[in-house]
CSV table of C-alpha atoms and ligand atoms in Angstrom, one decimal:
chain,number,residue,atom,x,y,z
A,329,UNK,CA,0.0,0.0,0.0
A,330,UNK,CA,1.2,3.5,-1.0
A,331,UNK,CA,2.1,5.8,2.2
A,332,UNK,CA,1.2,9.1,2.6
A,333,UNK,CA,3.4,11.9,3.4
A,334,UNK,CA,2.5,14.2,6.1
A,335,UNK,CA,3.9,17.5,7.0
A,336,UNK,CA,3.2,18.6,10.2
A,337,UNK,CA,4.8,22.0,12.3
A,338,UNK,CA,8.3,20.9,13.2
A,339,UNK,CA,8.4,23.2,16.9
A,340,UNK,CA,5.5,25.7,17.5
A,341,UNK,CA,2.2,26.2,19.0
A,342,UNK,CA,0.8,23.3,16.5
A,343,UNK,CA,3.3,21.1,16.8
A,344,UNK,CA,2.3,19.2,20.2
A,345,UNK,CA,-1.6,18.9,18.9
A,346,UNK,CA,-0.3,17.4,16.1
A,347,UNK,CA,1.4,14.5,16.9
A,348,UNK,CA,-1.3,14.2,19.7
A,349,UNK,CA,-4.1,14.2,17.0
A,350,UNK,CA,-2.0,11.5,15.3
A,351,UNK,CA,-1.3,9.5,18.5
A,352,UNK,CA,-4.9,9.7,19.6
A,353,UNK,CA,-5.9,8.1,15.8
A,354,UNK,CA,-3.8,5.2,17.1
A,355,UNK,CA,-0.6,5.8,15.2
A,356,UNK,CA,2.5,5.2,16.5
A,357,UNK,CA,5.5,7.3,15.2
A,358,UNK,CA,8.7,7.4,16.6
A,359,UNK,CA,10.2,10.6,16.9
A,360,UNK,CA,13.7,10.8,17.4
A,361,UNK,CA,14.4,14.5,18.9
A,362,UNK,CA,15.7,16.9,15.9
A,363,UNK,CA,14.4,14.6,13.3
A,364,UNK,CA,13.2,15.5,9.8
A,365,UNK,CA,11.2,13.0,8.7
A,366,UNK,CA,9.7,9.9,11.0
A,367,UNK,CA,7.7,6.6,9.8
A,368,UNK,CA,4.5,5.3,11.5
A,369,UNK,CA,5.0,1.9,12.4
A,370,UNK,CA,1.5,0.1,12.3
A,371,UNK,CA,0.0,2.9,9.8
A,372,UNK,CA,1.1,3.9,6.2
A,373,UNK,CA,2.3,7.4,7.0
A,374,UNK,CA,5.1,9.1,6.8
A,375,UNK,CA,5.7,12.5,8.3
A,376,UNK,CA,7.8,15.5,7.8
A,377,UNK,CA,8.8,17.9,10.3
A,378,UNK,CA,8.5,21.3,8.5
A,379,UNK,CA,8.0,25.3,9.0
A,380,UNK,CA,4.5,25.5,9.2
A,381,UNK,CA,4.8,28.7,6.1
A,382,UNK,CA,6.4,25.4,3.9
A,383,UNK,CA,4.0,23.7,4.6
A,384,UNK,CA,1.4,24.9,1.8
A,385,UNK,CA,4.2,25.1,-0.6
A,386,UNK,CA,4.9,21.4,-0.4
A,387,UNK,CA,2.0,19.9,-0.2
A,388,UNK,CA,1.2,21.8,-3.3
A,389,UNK,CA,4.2,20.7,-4.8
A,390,UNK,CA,3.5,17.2,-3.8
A,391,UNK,CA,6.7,16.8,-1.5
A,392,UNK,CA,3.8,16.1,1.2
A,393,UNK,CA,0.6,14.4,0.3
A,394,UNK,CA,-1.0,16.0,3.1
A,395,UNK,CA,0.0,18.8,5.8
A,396,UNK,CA,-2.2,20.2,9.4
A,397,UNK,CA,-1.1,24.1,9.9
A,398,UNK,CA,-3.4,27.3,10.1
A,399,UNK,CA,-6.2,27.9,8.2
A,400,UNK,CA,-4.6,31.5,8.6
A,401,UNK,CA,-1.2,30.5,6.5
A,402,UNK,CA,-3.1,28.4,3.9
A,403,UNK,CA,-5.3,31.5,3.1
A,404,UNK,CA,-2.0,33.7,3.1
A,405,UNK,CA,0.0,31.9,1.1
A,406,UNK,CA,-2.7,31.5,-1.3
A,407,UNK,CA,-1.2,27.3,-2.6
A,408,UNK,CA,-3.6,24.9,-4.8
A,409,UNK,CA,-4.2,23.0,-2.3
A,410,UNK,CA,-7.6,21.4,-0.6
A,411,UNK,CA,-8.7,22.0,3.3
A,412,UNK,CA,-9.8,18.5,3.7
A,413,UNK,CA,-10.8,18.8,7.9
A,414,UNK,CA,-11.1,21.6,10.2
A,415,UNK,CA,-9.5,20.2,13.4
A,416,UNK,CA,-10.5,22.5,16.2
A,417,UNK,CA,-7.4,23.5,17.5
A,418,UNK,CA,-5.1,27.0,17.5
A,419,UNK,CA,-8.3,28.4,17.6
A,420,UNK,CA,-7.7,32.4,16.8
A,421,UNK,CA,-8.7,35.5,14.5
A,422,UNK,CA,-6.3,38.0,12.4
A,423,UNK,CA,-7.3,41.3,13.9
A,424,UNK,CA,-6.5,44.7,13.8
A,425,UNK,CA,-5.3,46.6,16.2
A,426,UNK,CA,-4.8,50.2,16.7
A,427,UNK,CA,-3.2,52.0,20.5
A,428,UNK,CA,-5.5,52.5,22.9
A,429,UNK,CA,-6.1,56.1,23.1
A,430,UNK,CA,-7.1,56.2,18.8
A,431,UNK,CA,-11.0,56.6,18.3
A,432,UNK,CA,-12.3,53.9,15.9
A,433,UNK,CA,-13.8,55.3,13.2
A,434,UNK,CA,-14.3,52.4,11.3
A,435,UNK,CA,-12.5,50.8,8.6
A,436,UNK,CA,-11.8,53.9,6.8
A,437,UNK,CA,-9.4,55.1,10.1
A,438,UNK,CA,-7.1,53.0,8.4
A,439,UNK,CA,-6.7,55.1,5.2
A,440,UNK,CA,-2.9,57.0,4.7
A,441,UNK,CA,-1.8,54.6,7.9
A,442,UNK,CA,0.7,52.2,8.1
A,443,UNK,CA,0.0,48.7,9.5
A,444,UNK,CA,2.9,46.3,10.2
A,445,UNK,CA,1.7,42.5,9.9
A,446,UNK,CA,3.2,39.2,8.6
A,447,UNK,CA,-0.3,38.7,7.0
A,448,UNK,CA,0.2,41.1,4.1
A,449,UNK,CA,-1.8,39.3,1.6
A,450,UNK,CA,-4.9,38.8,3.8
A,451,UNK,CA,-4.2,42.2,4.9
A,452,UNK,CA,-3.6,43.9,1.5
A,453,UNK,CA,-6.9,42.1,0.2
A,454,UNK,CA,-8.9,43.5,2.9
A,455,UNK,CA,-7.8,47.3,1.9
A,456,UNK,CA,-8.4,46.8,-1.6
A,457,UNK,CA,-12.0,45.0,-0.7
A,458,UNK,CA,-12.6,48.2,1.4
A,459,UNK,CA,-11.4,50.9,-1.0
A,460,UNK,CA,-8.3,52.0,1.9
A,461,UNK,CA,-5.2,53.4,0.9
A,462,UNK,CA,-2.8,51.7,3.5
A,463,UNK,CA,0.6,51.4,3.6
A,464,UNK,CA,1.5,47.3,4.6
A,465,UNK,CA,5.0,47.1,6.9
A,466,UNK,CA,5.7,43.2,6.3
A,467,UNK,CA,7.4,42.0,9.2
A,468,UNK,CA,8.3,38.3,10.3
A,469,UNK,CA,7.3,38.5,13.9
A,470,UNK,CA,6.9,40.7,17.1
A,471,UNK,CA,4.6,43.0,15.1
A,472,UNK,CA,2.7,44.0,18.7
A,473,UNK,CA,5.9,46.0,19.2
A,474,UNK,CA,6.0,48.2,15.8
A,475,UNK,CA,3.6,51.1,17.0
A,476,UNK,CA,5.2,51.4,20.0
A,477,UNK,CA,8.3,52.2,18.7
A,478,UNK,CA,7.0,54.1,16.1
A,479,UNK,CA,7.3,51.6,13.0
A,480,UNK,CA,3.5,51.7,12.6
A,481,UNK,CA,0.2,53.2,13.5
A,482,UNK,CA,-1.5,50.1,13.7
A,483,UNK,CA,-1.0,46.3,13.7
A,484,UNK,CA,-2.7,43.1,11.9
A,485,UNK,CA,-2.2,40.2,14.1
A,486,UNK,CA,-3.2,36.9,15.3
A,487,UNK,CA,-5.2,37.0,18.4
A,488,UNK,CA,-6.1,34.1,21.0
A,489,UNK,CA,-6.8,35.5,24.3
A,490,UNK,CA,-6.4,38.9,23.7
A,491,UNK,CA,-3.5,39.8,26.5
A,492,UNK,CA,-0.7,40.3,24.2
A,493,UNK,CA,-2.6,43.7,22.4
A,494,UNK,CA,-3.3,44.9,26.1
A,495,UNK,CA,0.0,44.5,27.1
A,496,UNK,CA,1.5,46.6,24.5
A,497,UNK,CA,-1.4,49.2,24.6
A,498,UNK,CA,-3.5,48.0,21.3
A,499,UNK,CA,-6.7,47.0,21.4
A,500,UNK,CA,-8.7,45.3,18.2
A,501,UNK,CA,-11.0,46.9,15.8
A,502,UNK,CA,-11.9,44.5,13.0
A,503,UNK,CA,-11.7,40.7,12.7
A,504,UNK,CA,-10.4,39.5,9.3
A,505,UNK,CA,-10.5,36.0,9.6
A,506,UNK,CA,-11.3,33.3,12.1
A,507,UNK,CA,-9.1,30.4,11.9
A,508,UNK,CA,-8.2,27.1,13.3
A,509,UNK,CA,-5.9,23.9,12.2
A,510,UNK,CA,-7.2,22.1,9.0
A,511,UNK,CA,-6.0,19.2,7.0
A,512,UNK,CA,-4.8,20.0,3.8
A,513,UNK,CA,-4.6,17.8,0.7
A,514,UNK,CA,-2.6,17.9,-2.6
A,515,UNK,CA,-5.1,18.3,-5.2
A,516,UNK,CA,-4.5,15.0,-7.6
A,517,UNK,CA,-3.7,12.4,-4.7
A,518,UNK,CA,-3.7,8.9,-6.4
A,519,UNK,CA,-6.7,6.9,-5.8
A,520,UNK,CA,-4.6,4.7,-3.5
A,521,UNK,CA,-3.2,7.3,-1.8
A,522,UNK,CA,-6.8,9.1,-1.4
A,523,UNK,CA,-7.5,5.8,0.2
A,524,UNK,CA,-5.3,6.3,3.3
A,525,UNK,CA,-6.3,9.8,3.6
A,526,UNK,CA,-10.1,8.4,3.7
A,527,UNK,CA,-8.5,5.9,6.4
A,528,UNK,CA,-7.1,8.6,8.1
A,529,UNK,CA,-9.6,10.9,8.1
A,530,UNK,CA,-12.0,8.3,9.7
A,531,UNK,CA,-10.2,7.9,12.8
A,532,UNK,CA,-9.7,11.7,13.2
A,533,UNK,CA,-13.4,11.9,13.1
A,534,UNK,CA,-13.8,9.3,15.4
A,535,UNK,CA,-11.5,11.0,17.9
A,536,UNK,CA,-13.2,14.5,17.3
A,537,UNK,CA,-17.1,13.1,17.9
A,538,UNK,CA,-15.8,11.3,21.2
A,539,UNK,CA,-13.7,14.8,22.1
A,540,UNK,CA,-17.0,16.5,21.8
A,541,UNK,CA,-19.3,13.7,23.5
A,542,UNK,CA,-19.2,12.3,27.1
A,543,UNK,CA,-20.1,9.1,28.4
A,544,UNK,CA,-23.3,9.1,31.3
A,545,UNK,CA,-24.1,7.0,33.7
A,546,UNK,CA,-27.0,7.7,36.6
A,547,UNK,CA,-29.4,6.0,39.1
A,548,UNK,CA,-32.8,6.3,39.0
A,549,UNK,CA,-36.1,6.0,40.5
A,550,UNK,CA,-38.0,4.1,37.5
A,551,UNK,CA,-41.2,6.3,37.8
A,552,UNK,CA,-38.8,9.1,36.7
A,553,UNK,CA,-37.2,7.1,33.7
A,554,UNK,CA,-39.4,8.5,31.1
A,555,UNK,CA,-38.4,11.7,31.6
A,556,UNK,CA,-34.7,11.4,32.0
A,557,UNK,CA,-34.9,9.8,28.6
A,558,UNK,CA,-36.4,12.7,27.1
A,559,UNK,CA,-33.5,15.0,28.2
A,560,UNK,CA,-30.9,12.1,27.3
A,561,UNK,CA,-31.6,11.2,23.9
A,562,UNK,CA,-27.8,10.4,23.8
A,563,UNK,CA,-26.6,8.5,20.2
A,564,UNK,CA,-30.2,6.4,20.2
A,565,UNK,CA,-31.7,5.5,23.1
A,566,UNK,CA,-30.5,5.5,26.5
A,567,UNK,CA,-29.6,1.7,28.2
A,568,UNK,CA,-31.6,0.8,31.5
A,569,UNK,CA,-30.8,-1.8,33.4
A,570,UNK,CA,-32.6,-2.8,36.6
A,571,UNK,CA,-30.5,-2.4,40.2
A,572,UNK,CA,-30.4,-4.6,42.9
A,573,UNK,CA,-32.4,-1.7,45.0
A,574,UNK,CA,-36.3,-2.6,43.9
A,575,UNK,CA,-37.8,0.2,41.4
A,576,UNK,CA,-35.1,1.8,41.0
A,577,UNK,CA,-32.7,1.4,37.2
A,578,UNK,CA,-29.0,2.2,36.2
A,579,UNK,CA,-29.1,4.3,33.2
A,580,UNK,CA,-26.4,4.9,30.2
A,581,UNK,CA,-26.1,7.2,27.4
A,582,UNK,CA,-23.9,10.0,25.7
A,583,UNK,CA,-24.2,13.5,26.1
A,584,UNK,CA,-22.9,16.4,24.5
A,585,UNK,CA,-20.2,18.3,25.9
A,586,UNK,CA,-21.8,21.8,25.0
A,587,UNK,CA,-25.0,20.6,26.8
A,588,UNK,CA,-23.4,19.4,29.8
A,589,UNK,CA,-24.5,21.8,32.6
A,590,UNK,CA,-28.0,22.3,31.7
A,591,UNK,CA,-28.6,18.2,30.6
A,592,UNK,CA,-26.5,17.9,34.7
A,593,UNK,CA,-29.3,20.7,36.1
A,594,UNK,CA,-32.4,19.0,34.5
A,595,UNK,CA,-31.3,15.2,36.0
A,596,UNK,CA,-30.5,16.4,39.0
A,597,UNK,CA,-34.3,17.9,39.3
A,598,UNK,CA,-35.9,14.5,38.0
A,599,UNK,CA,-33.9,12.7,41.0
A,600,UNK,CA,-31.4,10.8,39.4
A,601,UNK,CA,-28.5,10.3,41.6
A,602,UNK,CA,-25.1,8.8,41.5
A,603,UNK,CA,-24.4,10.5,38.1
A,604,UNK,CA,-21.0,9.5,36.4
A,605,UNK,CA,-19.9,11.8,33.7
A,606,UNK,CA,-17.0,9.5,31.6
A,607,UNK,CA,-14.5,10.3,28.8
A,608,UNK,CA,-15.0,8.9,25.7
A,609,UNK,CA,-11.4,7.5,23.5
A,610,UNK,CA,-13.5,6.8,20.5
A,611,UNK,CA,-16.7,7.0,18.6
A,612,UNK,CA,-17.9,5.5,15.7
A,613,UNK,CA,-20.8,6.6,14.3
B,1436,PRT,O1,8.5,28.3,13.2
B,1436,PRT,P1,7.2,28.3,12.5
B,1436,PRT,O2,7.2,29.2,11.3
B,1436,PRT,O3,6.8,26.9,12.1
B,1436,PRT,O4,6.1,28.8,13.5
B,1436,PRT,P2,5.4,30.2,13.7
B,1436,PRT,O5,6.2,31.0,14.7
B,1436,PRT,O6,5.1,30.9,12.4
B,1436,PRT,O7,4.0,29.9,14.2
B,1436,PRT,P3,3.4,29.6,15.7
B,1436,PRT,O8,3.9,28.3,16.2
B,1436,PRT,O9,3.6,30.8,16.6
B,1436,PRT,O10,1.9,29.5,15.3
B,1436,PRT,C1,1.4,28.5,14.5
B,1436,PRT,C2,-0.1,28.7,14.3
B,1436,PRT,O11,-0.8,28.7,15.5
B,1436,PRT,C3,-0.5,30.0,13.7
B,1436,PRT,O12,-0.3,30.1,12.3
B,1436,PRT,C4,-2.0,30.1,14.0
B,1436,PRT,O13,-2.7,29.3,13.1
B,1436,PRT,C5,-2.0,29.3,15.4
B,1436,PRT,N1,-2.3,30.3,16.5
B,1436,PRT,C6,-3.3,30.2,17.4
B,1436,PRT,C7,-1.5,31.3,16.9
B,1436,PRT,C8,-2.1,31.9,18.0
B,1436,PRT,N2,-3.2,31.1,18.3
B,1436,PRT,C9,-1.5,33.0,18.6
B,1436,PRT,N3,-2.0,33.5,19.6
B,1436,PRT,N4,-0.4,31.8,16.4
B,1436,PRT,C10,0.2,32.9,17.0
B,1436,PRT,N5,-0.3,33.5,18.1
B,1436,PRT,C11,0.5,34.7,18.6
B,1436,PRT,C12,0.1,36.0,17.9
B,1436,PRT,O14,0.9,36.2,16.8
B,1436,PRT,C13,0.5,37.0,19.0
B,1436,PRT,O15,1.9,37.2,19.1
B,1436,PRT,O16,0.2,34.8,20.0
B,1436,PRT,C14,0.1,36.2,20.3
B,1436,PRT,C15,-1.3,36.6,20.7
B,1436,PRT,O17,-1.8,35.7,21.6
B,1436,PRT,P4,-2.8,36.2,22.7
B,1436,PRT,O18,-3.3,35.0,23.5
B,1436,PRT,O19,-2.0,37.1,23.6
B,1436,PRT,O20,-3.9,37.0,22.1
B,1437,ZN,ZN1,5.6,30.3,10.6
């Protein structure tokens, strides 16, 4: 069977997620410290250790088959290349930012300014969209710093929590993009090739659904049985099994981690006791 080449951020914020995403698919890859490239041993992958900026490049260039980075540098860097999976991590927006004091205006503030990024595609597309006249400093990092020391008026940045704007006295105005880590593809993978991707792409849905889903497990009285399985619809319906204690029934089903709370709230009124709230490794839907 053919392999398929990954390329994945060699050291950086996506680096750790990645090889976790790959280990929680049940891959194994052993990688020696300072390595390039590594081999999965029970899985037909290969990965590369790259720059996440590369990464588009090569996977377009089919030096990867495949690559996870920011949705953020695939727009930027503009490659042929398909986003095959949005993975849910590195979560964060490219935002403008202007100090403090400024009054917002609106977009047209930004006209005769200068605004120092390392997003200058994204950034330059967004003037022209707009109709602003904006001068673009391209810079390869610490861009928070440039209207502090008077390289810039403004900054476009990426943006998680917020605290690195406050800290150097900036504070966002516009959102240009939300973004997260995705799954890129080349564009004309061979069908056997596609094939381990399809493989691949299984388990990582498999791991996401049981990320987002918990297991339940609660007591009951059976009189209120009806109505806890209204609230817990879970992936069917929910198991009941009868206890030793006479009318009362263990109950199991999956939840949804965004409901958690409330779903917690409403069982606790209908006097279910003894609730058990469980990860889930894997789901298979
Ligand atoms: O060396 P290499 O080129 O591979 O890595 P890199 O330095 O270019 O990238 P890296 O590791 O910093 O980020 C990789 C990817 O993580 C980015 O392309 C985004 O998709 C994603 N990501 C998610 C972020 C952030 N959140 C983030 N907060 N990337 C950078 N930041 C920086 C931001 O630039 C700013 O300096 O963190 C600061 C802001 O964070 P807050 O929390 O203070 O708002
Ligand atoms: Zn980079």
């Amino acid at each position: 069977m053919s392999k398929l080449k990954i390329a994945i951020q060699k050291s950086g914020r996506l680096s750790a997620k990645s090889m976790d995403l790959l280990r929680d698919c049940g891959i194994h890859i052993t990688n020696g410290a300072g390595k390039l490239r590594s081999e999965a041993t029970n899985f037909p992958l290969e990965i590369l250790f790259l720059r996440d900026d590369d990464i588009p490049q090569y996977v377009e260039q089919q030096v990867a088959d495949i690559g996870i980075l920011g949705e953020n540098v695939v727009v930027e860097k503009g490659s042929e290349v398909r986003v095959v999976n949005h993975l849910g991590f590195a979560n964060c927006r490219l935002s403008l930012a202007i100090p403090k004091a400024e009054t917002y205006t609106g977009a047209d503030y930004f006209n005769g300014k200068k605004v120092a990024t390392s997003y200058p595609k994204i950034l330059s597309d967004y003037f022209a969209k707009n109709n602003i006249g904006a001068e673009i400093e391209e810079l390869g990092g610490s861009v928070e710093i440039a209207p502090g020391i008077g390289l810039a008026d403004a900054v476009c940045d990426l943006v998680s929590t917020g605290s690195t704007l406050f800290t150097n006295g900036l504070k966002e105005v516009e959102t240009l993009m939300r973004s997260q880590a995705v799954l890129i593809s080349n564009q004309q993978l061979s069908a056997d090739k596609q094939a381990v991707l399809d493989r691949l792409l299984f388990r990582i849905q498999s791991v996401r659904e049981a990320s987002k889903n918990k297991y339940i497990l609660l007591n009951a009285p059976n009189s209120a049985l009806d109505a806890i399985s209204e609230i817990l619809p879970g992936m069917n319906s929910p198991s009941i099994l009868p206890l030793a204690k006479p009318g009362w029934s263990s109950l199991h089903s999956v939840i949804q981690e965004d409901d958690f709370w409330e779903v917690i709230d409403r069982l606790r009124e209908t006097g279910a006791e003894g609730i058990l709230i469980i990860p889930i490794e894997k789901m298979i839907i």
